[in-house]
Coordinates of C-alpha atoms and ligand atoms in Angstrom, one line a residue:
M28 CA 15.0 9.3 -21.0
L29 CA 11.3 8.6 -20.1
G30 CA 9.5 11.4 -18.2
I31 CA 6.3 10.1 -16.9
C32 CA 3.4 12.6 -16.3
Y33 CA 4.8 15.6 -14.1
G34 CA 8.4 14.6 -15.8
A35 CA 6.8 14.4 -19.4
Q36 CA 5.8 18.1 -18.7
Y37 CA 9.0 19.2 -16.8
M38 CA 11.3 18.2 -19.7
S39 CA 8.9 20.0 -22.3
H40 CA 9.0 22.8 -20.1
V41 CA 12.9 23.1 -19.6
L42 CA 13.6 22.3 -23.2
G43 CA 11.6 25.0 -24.5
G44 CA 8.3 23.9 -24.7
K45 CA 4.8 25.2 -23.0
V46 CA 2.7 23.8 -20.1
E47 CA -0.3 25.5 -18.8
P48 CA -3.1 25.0 -16.5
A49 CA -5.8 22.3 -18.5
P50 CA -9.4 23.6 -19.3
S51 CA -10.1 20.8 -16.7
R52 CA -8.5 18.7 -14.6
E53 CA -7.8 15.4 -15.9
Y54 CA -8.1 11.8 -13.5
G55 CA -8.5 8.2 -14.2
R56 CA -9.7 6.5 -17.6
A57 CA -8.6 7.7 -21.4
N58 CA -8.1 6.2 -24.5
L59 CA -5.2 6.6 -26.8
T60 CA -7.0 7.4 -29.8
T61 CA -4.2 8.0 -32.4
I62 CA -0.5 6.4 -31.5
D63 CA 2.2 6.2 -34.0
L64 CA 2.6 2.7 -34.0
D65 CA 6.0 2.6 -35.5
N66 CA 7.3 4.3 -32.3
P67 CA 9.7 1.8 -30.5
L68 CA 7.8 2.7 -27.2
F69 CA 4.7 1.9 -28.9
R70 CA 5.7 -1.6 -30.5
G71 CA 2.7 -4.1 -30.1
F72 CA 0.2 -1.4 -28.8
E73 CA -3.2 -1.2 -30.1
K74 CA -5.2 1.9 -30.8
G75 CA -7.3 3.1 -28.2
S76 CA -5.2 1.7 -25.5
Q77 CA -6.6 2.5 -22.4
V78 CA -4.5 4.4 -20.0
W79 CA -4.6 6.3 -16.8
M80 CA -4.5 10.0 -16.1
S81 CA -3.8 12.3 -13.2
H82 CA -2.9 15.8 -14.0
G83 CA -4.7 19.4 -14.0
D84 CA -1.5 21.2 -16.4
T85 CA -1.1 20.1 -19.8
I86 CA 1.5 20.4 -22.5
T87 CA 0.3 23.0 -25.0
A88 CA 3.5 23.0 -27.2
L89 CA 6.1 20.9 -27.6
P90 CA 10.1 21.9 -27.4
E91 CA 11.4 22.0 -31.2
G92 CA 12.1 19.4 -33.0
F93 CA 9.9 17.0 -30.6
Q94 CA 7.2 15.2 -32.1
C95 CA 3.5 13.9 -30.9
I96 CA 3.2 10.2 -31.2
A97 CA 0.0 9.8 -29.2
S98 CA -3.0 11.8 -28.2
T99 CA -6.5 11.1 -26.3
D100 CA -9.7 13.0 -27.0
S101 CA -8.6 15.6 -24.5
V102 CA -4.8 15.9 -24.4
K103 CA -3.4 16.7 -27.8
Y104 CA 0.2 15.6 -26.3
A105 CA -0.6 12.2 -24.5
A106 CA 3.4 11.2 -25.6
Y107 CA 6.0 12.7 -27.4
W108 CA 9.6 12.1 -28.1
S109 CA 12.5 13.8 -29.6
G110 CA 12.4 12.5 -32.8
E111 CA 15.8 11.1 -34.9
E112 CA 15.9 14.9 -36.0
T113 CA 17.6 17.3 -33.1
V114 CA 16.6 18.9 -29.9
N115 CA 17.1 22.4 -29.6
G116 CA 19.6 22.2 -32.6
K117 CA 21.6 19.6 -31.2
S118 CA 21.6 16.4 -32.9
S119 CA 23.6 14.3 -30.2
N120 CA 20.4 14.5 -28.0
G121 CA 18.2 13.6 -31.2
K122 CA 17.0 10.1 -30.1
G123 CA 16.9 9.9 -26.3
I124 CA 13.6 11.3 -24.8
W125 CA 10.5 10.5 -24.2
G126 CA 7.5 11.7 -22.3
V127 CA 4.1 10.2 -21.5
Q128 CA 1.5 12.2 -20.1
F129 CA -0.5 9.3 -18.7
H130 CA 0.8 6.4 -15.9
P131 CA 2.0 3.4 -17.8
E132 CA 3.1 2.3 -14.3
V133 CA -0.4 1.6 -13.0
F134 CA -2.3 -1.1 -13.5
H135 CA -5.4 0.8 -15.4
S136 CA -2.9 1.6 -17.9
L137 CA -3.8 -1.9 -19.7
Q138 CA -0.8 -1.6 -21.9
G139 CA 1.6 0.3 -19.5
T140 CA 3.4 -2.6 -18.7
L141 CA 4.5 -3.3 -22.2
L142 CA 5.0 0.3 -22.6
L143 CA 7.9 0.0 -19.9
K144 CA 9.2 -3.2 -21.0
N145 CA 9.6 -1.1 -24.5
F146 CA 11.6 1.3 -22.8
V147 CA 13.6 -0.3 -20.5
V148 CA 14.4 -3.9 -22.5
D149 CA 14.0 -2.8 -26.0
I150 CA 15.5 1.0 -25.9
C151 CA 17.8 1.2 -22.8
G152 CA 18.8 -2.5 -23.5
S153 CA 18.4 -4.1 -19.5
R154 CA 17.9 -7.7 -19.0
Q155 CA 15.0 -9.1 -17.2
D156 CA 16.7 -11.6 -14.6
W157 CA 14.5 -10.4 -11.5
S158 CA 12.7 -14.0 -10.1
P159 CA 11.7 -14.6 -6.2
A160 CA 14.1 -17.2 -6.2
N161 CA 17.3 -14.9 -7.5
F162 CA 15.7 -12.2 -4.9
V163 CA 15.6 -14.6 -2.0
E164 CA 19.2 -16.0 -2.6
T165 CA 20.7 -12.4 -2.7
T166 CA 18.7 -10.7 -0.2
V167 CA 19.5 -13.5 2.5
A168 CA 23.2 -13.1 1.7
E169 CA 22.9 -9.3 2.0
L170 CA 20.9 -9.3 5.1
R171 CA 23.5 -11.8 7.0
E172 CA 26.5 -9.2 5.6
Q173 CA 24.8 -6.0 6.6
I174 CA 23.7 -7.3 9.7
G175 CA 26.4 -9.8 11.1
S176 CA 25.8 -10.7 14.5
D177 CA 23.3 -7.7 15.8
R178 CA 19.9 -8.3 17.0
V179 CA 17.2 -7.1 15.0
I180 CA 13.6 -5.7 16.1
L181 CA 10.6 -5.6 13.7
G182 CA 7.3 -4.8 14.1
L183 CA 4.5 -7.4 12.5
S184 CA 1.2 -6.0 11.4
G185 CA -0.5 -9.0 10.3
G186 CA -0.2 -8.1 7.2
V187 CA 2.3 -9.8 3.9
D188 CA 4.6 -7.1 3.5
S189 CA 5.7 -7.3 7.2
S190 CA 5.2 -10.9 7.3
V191 CA 7.3 -11.6 4.1
C192 CA 9.7 -9.3 5.7
A193 CA 10.2 -11.1 9.1
V194 CA 10.4 -15.0 7.2
L195 CA 13.3 -13.4 5.1
L196 CA 14.9 -12.1 8.1
N197 CA 14.3 -15.3 10.0
R198 CA 15.7 -17.1 6.9
A199 CA 19.0 -14.8 7.1
I200 CA 19.6 -14.4 10.9
G201 CA 17.4 -17.0 13.1
D202 CA 17.3 -16.3 16.4
Q203 CA 18.7 -12.4 16.3
L204 CA 15.5 -11.3 14.9
T205 CA 12.9 -10.7 17.4
C206 CA 9.2 -9.5 16.2
I207 CA 6.4 -7.7 18.4
F208 CA 3.0 -7.4 16.9
V209 CA 0.9 -4.2 18.8
N210 CA -2.7 -4.5 19.1
H211 CA -4.1 -1.3 19.2
G212 CA -7.5 -2.2 19.4
M213 CA -8.6 -1.4 15.8
L214 CA -7.4 -4.5 14.1
R215 CA -10.2 -6.7 12.3
K216 CA -12.7 -8.8 14.5
D217 CA -10.4 -11.6 16.1
E218 CA -7.2 -10.4 14.2
F219 CA -4.8 -10.3 17.0
Q220 CA -5.7 -13.7 18.4
N221 CA -5.7 -15.5 14.1
V222 CA -2.6 -13.8 13.6
M223 CA -0.5 -14.8 16.4
K224 CA -1.1 -18.2 15.7
D225 CA -0.1 -17.7 12.2
Y226 CA 3.3 -16.2 13.2
E227 CA 3.8 -19.1 15.8
C228 CA 3.5 -21.4 12.9
L229 CA 6.0 -20.1 10.8
G230 CA 8.5 -20.3 13.8
L231 CA 9.2 -16.9 14.3
N232 CA 10.1 -15.2 17.5
V233 CA 7.2 -13.1 18.2
V234 CA 6.0 -11.1 21.2
G235 CA 2.6 -10.0 21.3
V236 CA 1.4 -6.5 22.8
D237 CA -2.0 -5.7 23.8
A238 CA -2.2 -1.8 24.5
S239 CA -5.4 -1.0 23.3
Q240 CA -6.6 0.8 26.4
K241 CA -3.7 3.6 25.9
F242 CA -4.7 3.9 22.2
F243 CA -8.5 4.4 23.0
A244 CA -7.4 6.9 25.8
D245 CA -5.0 9.0 23.8
L246 CA -7.4 9.0 20.6
D247 CA -10.5 10.1 22.8
G248 CA -12.4 12.8 21.1
V249 CA -10.0 13.4 18.4
T250 CA -11.6 13.9 14.6
E251 CA -9.0 14.9 12.2
P252 CA -7.5 12.1 10.0
E253 CA -4.1 13.6 10.3
A254 CA -4.4 13.9 14.1
K255 CA -6.1 10.4 14.5
R256 CA -2.8 9.1 12.5
K257 CA -0.2 11.2 14.0
I258 CA -1.3 10.1 17.2
I259 CA -1.3 6.2 16.6
G260 CA 2.2 6.8 15.0
R261 CA 3.5 8.2 17.9
D262 CA 1.5 5.8 20.6
F263 CA 3.0 2.9 18.2
I264 CA 6.5 4.0 18.9
E265 CA 6.0 4.3 22.3
V266 CA 4.5 1.0 22.9
F267 CA 7.4 -0.4 20.6
N268 CA 9.9 1.6 22.2
A269 CA 9.2 0.3 25.8
E270 CA 9.0 -3.4 24.5
V271 CA 12.0 -3.1 23.0
K272 CA 13.9 -2.1 26.4
T273 CA 12.4 -4.8 28.2
L274 CA 13.4 -7.3 25.5
S275 CA 16.9 -5.7 25.1
N276 CA 18.0 -7.5 27.9
S277 CA 16.6 -11.0 27.4
P278 CA 18.7 -13.6 26.0
L279 CA 18.4 -15.2 22.5
K280 CA 16.3 -17.9 22.3
G281 CA 17.5 -21.6 22.5
E282 CA 20.7 -19.4 24.5
N283 CA 19.4 -19.9 27.7
P284 CA 20.1 -23.3 29.2
G285 CA 19.0 -22.6 32.5
K286 CA 17.9 -20.4 35.5
N287 CA 21.5 -19.8 36.0
S288 CA 22.3 -19.0 32.4
L289 CA 25.8 -17.4 31.8
P290 CA 26.0 -14.1 30.4
L291 CA 25.0 -13.3 26.6
R292 CA 27.5 -14.5 24.0
E293 CA 29.4 -11.3 23.2
G294 CA 28.2 -9.5 20.5
R295 CA 25.0 -11.3 20.0
G296 CA 22.4 -11.0 22.7
G297 CA 22.1 -7.5 24.6
S298 CA 20.3 -4.4 22.8
Y299 CA 18.9 -4.1 19.3
R300 CA 21.0 -2.0 16.4
W301 CA 18.4 -2.8 13.6
L302 CA 14.7 -2.0 12.9
A303 CA 13.3 -4.3 10.1
Q304 CA 10.4 -2.6 8.5
G305 CA 8.3 -4.1 5.7
T306 CA 8.1 -0.9 3.9
I307 CA 7.2 -1.6 0.1
Y308 CA 8.1 0.9 -2.8
P309 CA 4.4 2.6 -3.0
D310 CA 4.6 3.1 1.0
R311 CA 7.5 5.4 0.2
I312 CA 6.4 7.0 -2.7
E313 CA 3.0 8.2 -1.1
S314 CA 4.9 9.2 2.1
L315 CA 7.2 11.6 0.6
N316 CA 7.1 15.5 0.4
I317 CA 8.3 16.6 -2.5
T318 CA 5.9 19.7 -3.4
G319 CA 5.2 20.1 0.3
K320 CA 2.1 18.1 0.2
V321 CA 2.1 15.0 1.8
I322 CA -1.5 12.4 0.8
K323 CA -1.3 10.6 3.9
S324 CA 1.2 9.7 6.5
H325 CA 2.2 6.2 6.3
H326 CA 3.3 4.9 9.8
N327 CA 5.6 2.7 8.9
V328 CA 7.9 5.3 7.2
G329 CA 10.1 7.5 9.3
G330 CA 9.8 8.3 13.1
L331 CA 10.8 5.1 14.7
P332 CA 14.8 5.2 13.8
E333 CA 15.4 8.3 15.0
E334 CA 13.7 8.1 18.3
M335 CA 15.5 4.5 19.0
H336 CA 18.8 5.3 17.4
L337 CA 18.2 2.3 15.4
Q338 CA 19.4 1.7 11.7
L339 CA 16.9 1.1 9.4
C340 CA 16.7 -2.4 7.6
E341 CA 14.0 -2.3 4.7
P342 CA 14.6 -5.3 2.3
L343 CA 11.6 -5.0 0.6
K344 CA 11.6 -1.4 -0.3
W345 CA 12.3 -1.5 -3.8
L346 CA 9.3 -4.1 -4.6
F347 CA 5.4 -3.8 -5.2
K348 CA 3.1 -5.8 -3.9
D349 CA 2.7 -8.6 -6.4
E350 CA 6.1 -8.9 -6.4
V351 CA 6.4 -9.1 -2.5
R352 CA 3.6 -11.9 -2.9
R353 CA 5.6 -13.8 -5.2
V354 CA 8.4 -13.9 -2.7
G355 CA 6.5 -14.8 0.1
R356 CA 5.3 -17.8 -1.8
Q357 CA 9.0 -18.9 -2.4
L358 CA 9.7 -18.6 1.2
G359 CA 6.4 -21.2 1.5
I360 CA 4.4 -18.9 3.3
P361 CA 0.7 -20.2 3.5
E362 CA -1.5 -18.8 1.0
H363 CA -4.1 -17.6 3.3
L364 CA -1.4 -15.3 4.6
I365 CA -0.1 -14.1 1.3
G366 CA -3.5 -13.6 -0.1
R367 CA -4.4 -11.5 3.0
H368 CA -5.8 -8.2 1.8
P369 CA -3.7 -5.2 2.4
F370 CA -4.7 -3.5 6.1
P371 CA -3.8 0.1 7.1
G372 CA -1.4 0.4 10.1
P373 CA -3.7 2.8 11.7
G374 CA -6.6 0.0 11.4
L375 CA -10.0 0.7 11.8
A376 CA -9.5 4.2 13.2
V377 CA -9.0 5.2 9.8
R378 CA -12.1 3.8 8.7
I379 CA -14.6 5.4 11.4
L380 CA -15.4 9.1 10.5
G381 CA -15.1 10.8 13.5
A382 CA -13.7 10.3 16.9
V383 CA -13.2 6.6 17.6
T384 CA -14.5 4.9 20.4
P385 CA -14.5 0.8 21.7
E386 CA -18.1 0.7 20.7
K387 CA -17.6 2.0 17.5
V388 CA -15.1 -0.1 16.7
R389 CA -17.2 -3.3 17.7
I390 CA -19.8 -2.3 15.5
L391 CA -17.3 -1.6 12.4
Q392 CA -15.8 -5.0 13.3
E393 CA -18.9 -6.7 13.2
A394 CA -20.2 -5.1 9.8
D395 CA -16.5 -5.7 8.2
D396 CA -16.7 -9.3 9.3
I397 CA -19.9 -10.2 7.9
F398 CA -18.7 -8.3 4.4
I399 CA -15.3 -10.4 4.2
Q400 CA -17.0 -13.4 5.2
A401 CA -19.2 -13.0 2.7
L402 CA -17.0 -12.2 0.1
R403 CA -15.1 -15.3 0.7
D404 CA -18.0 -17.5 0.9
W405 CA -19.0 -15.9 -2.8
G406 CA -15.4 -16.9 -4.3
L407 CA -14.9 -13.2 -4.7
Y408 CA -12.2 -12.4 -1.8
D409 CA -9.2 -13.2 -4.3
Q410 CA -10.4 -11.0 -7.1
I411 CA -10.3 -7.9 -5.0
W412 CA -7.4 -6.2 -3.7
Q413 CA -8.9 -4.9 -0.8
A414 CA -12.2 -4.4 0.9
G415 CA -13.6 -3.2 4.2
A416 CA -16.4 -1.1 5.8
I417 CA -16.3 2.2 7.0
L418 CA -18.5 3.3 9.8
L419 CA -20.0 7.5 9.4
S420 CA -20.1 7.8 12.8
D421 CA -21.1 11.4 12.5
V422 CA -24.4 11.0 10.0
R423 CA -27.5 9.5 11.3
S424 CA -30.4 8.8 9.0
V425 CA -34.2 7.6 9.6
G426 CA -34.7 4.1 9.2
V427 CA -37.8 1.8 10.3
M428 CA -37.2 -1.9 11.8
G429 CA -40.4 -3.8 12.7
D430 CA -42.6 -1.1 14.1
E431 CA -39.9 0.7 15.8
R432 CA -38.1 4.4 14.0
T433 CA -34.6 3.9 14.2
Y434 CA -32.0 6.9 13.9
D435 CA -28.6 5.3 13.3
N436 CA -25.2 5.4 11.6
P437 CA -25.0 4.4 7.8
I438 CA -22.1 2.1 7.0
A439 CA -20.3 2.2 3.6
L440 CA -18.8 -0.7 1.9
R441 CA -15.5 -0.3 -0.2
A442 CA -14.1 -2.9 -2.2
V443 CA -11.5 -1.8 -5.0
T444 CA -9.2 -4.0 -7.8
S445 CA -5.3 -2.8 -7.7
T446 CA -2.2 -4.0 -8.1
D447 CA -0.1 -1.5 -6.2
A448 CA -2.6 0.6 -4.4
M449 CA -1.1 3.5 -6.6
T450 CA -4.3 3.5 -8.4
A451 CA -7.4 1.4 -7.9
D452 CA -10.9 1.3 -9.1
W453 CA -14.4 -0.3 -7.7
A454 CA -14.9 -4.0 -7.6
H455 CA -17.7 -4.2 -9.8
L456 CA -19.2 -6.4 -7.1
P457 CA -22.6 -8.3 -8.3
Y458 CA -26.0 -6.8 -6.8
D459 CA -27.0 -10.0 -5.5
F460 CA -24.1 -10.0 -3.4
L461 CA -24.3 -6.6 -2.3
A462 CA -28.1 -7.0 -1.2
K463 CA -27.2 -10.2 1.2
V464 CA -24.4 -8.4 2.8
S465 CA -26.5 -5.0 3.3
N466 CA -29.5 -7.0 4.9
D467 CA -27.0 -9.0 6.9
I468 CA -25.2 -5.8 8.2
I469 CA -28.4 -4.1 8.8
N470 CA -30.2 -7.1 10.7
K471 CA -27.5 -8.2 12.4
V472 CA -25.4 -5.3 13.5
K473 CA -26.8 -2.8 16.2
G474 CA -26.6 0.6 15.4
V475 CA -26.7 0.7 11.7
N476 CA -29.4 1.0 9.5
R477 CA -28.1 1.8 6.3
V478 CA -25.6 0.8 3.9
C479 CA -24.1 2.4 0.8
Y480 CA -21.6 1.1 -1.7
D481 CA -18.7 3.2 -2.6
I482 CA -18.1 3.7 -6.4
S483 CA -15.0 6.0 -6.3
S484 CA -11.6 5.6 -8.4
K485 CA -8.5 6.0 -7.2
P486 CA -7.1 9.3 -8.1
P487 CA -9.5 11.3 -7.5
S488 CA -10.3 9.6 -4.4
T489 CA -8.1 7.1 -2.2
I490 CA -8.8 3.9 -0.7
E491 CA -9.0 4.6 2.6
W492 CA -11.6 6.9 3.6
E493 CA -9.3 8.8 6.0
Ligands
XMP30 P1 -5.0 5.1 0.3 O1 -5.9 5.4 1.2 O2 -3.8 5.8 0.3 O3 -4.2 3.9 0.6 O4 -5.3 5.0 -1.4 C1 -3.1 2.9 -0.2 C2 -3.0 1.9 0.8 O5 -2.3 2.0 1.6 C3 -3.1 1.3 3.0 N1 -2.8 2.3 3.7 C4 -1.7 2.4 4.8 N2 -1.2 1.1 5.1 N3 -0.1 2.1 7.1 C5 -0.1 1.4 6.0 O6 0.6 0.6 6.4 C6 -1.0 3.4 6.9 O7 -1.0 4.5 7.5 C7 -1.8 3.3 5.5 N4 -3.0 4.1 5.0 C8 -3.2 3.4 4.2 C9 -4.6 1.4 2.3 O8 -4.9 0.2 3.2 C10 -4.3 0.8 1.3 O9 -4.0 -0.5 1.1

């Protein structure tokens, strides 16, 4: 058994150790200044190895018989194990328990993958036989089995997860799949048109719905981040629902030979039975409500299926983003779609601090477009996990342009490195690049007179500002 962070504290607590509030909370980078390199969990580790912490409580005493196997400057029990002796006097428990206070599963724990490999492969004896090709083959077979001759509806977002999910399903069930791409008016500049073209090139059966006006009307005057997310989620369900009802009575593509076509083949046409979603593993973790606290409600999790009486199909739900990308390549999806930065479902609404209006979206789209285009031009786009601009629409500051005093909004730029969005670090972009982007934005985007660069890691911040 391997307990990570709270898991390590929990095991220590129930087995007779002690967990107490730490004198100061610890988030972010730390180094394992002492490590028991002979312990099988740390095989191949280097002394001083960087790890990522995220905790407020700390273990102050280990259960009887347990041993400390790593420490940092501020955490005495950064890792422990039950040793070869006994646990609470029972020798049968003697070998199988490890606990680590840090997060080996995140990118910024530099040898974290090695630790997990040591545990899963060497200690537990698991086989390493996952490959994108295997995944596609088995998932296509499972989807055919699961769905049979039913129809499936899928909401596309333009992002890599929903695109890979759609192509995978298309391979499994072909024209039984219908995709809907809703424009809520808060996508990136020209995103709706560009992505629709991409989808058509991929041979997907996709319906584009422009519902911008409804979303803007319902968001009018709303400033609270979770309230915005809830409205967008709810509107999305309404628009999606209405579209599905219309589509439900339409025939399958290729099965409607003429105006006076016959009724649909039994069991294949008609209403939809399944809702497919490109939910991936981190979405599920961050939307979990274990302690009564949701970090952010990601709108592709929950909500839709109950409302629509549809069964949920989530073929990517055990994958992390890097695995989704590998599956996408396996399926032959073009690189510009696979390499696309993640973009939140609620779009620019969560990058406008304050109430959302079409004019603010326009300003942000222009600034964001300059930033993203510059990242591409400077060859930096692929080195970065995700980037975008944020409009601080309730903040105004004074500037001077020509002979004129300005009193306008600042734009913040955010660019982060990550592998799974669970943790992230701010990207160390070159100063020359930032200077150029700042100049371009202030000169070209009316309404903006100041540009700042966000230098916060996750945790304690999040990637999006809302
Ligand atoms: P945070 O801000 O929580 O973001 O650090 C983690 C990752 O999730 C994306 N994100 C969302 N994706 N629906 C989505 O599909 C959402 O509501 C949502 N909110 C955040 C975010 O862009 C980042 O990649």
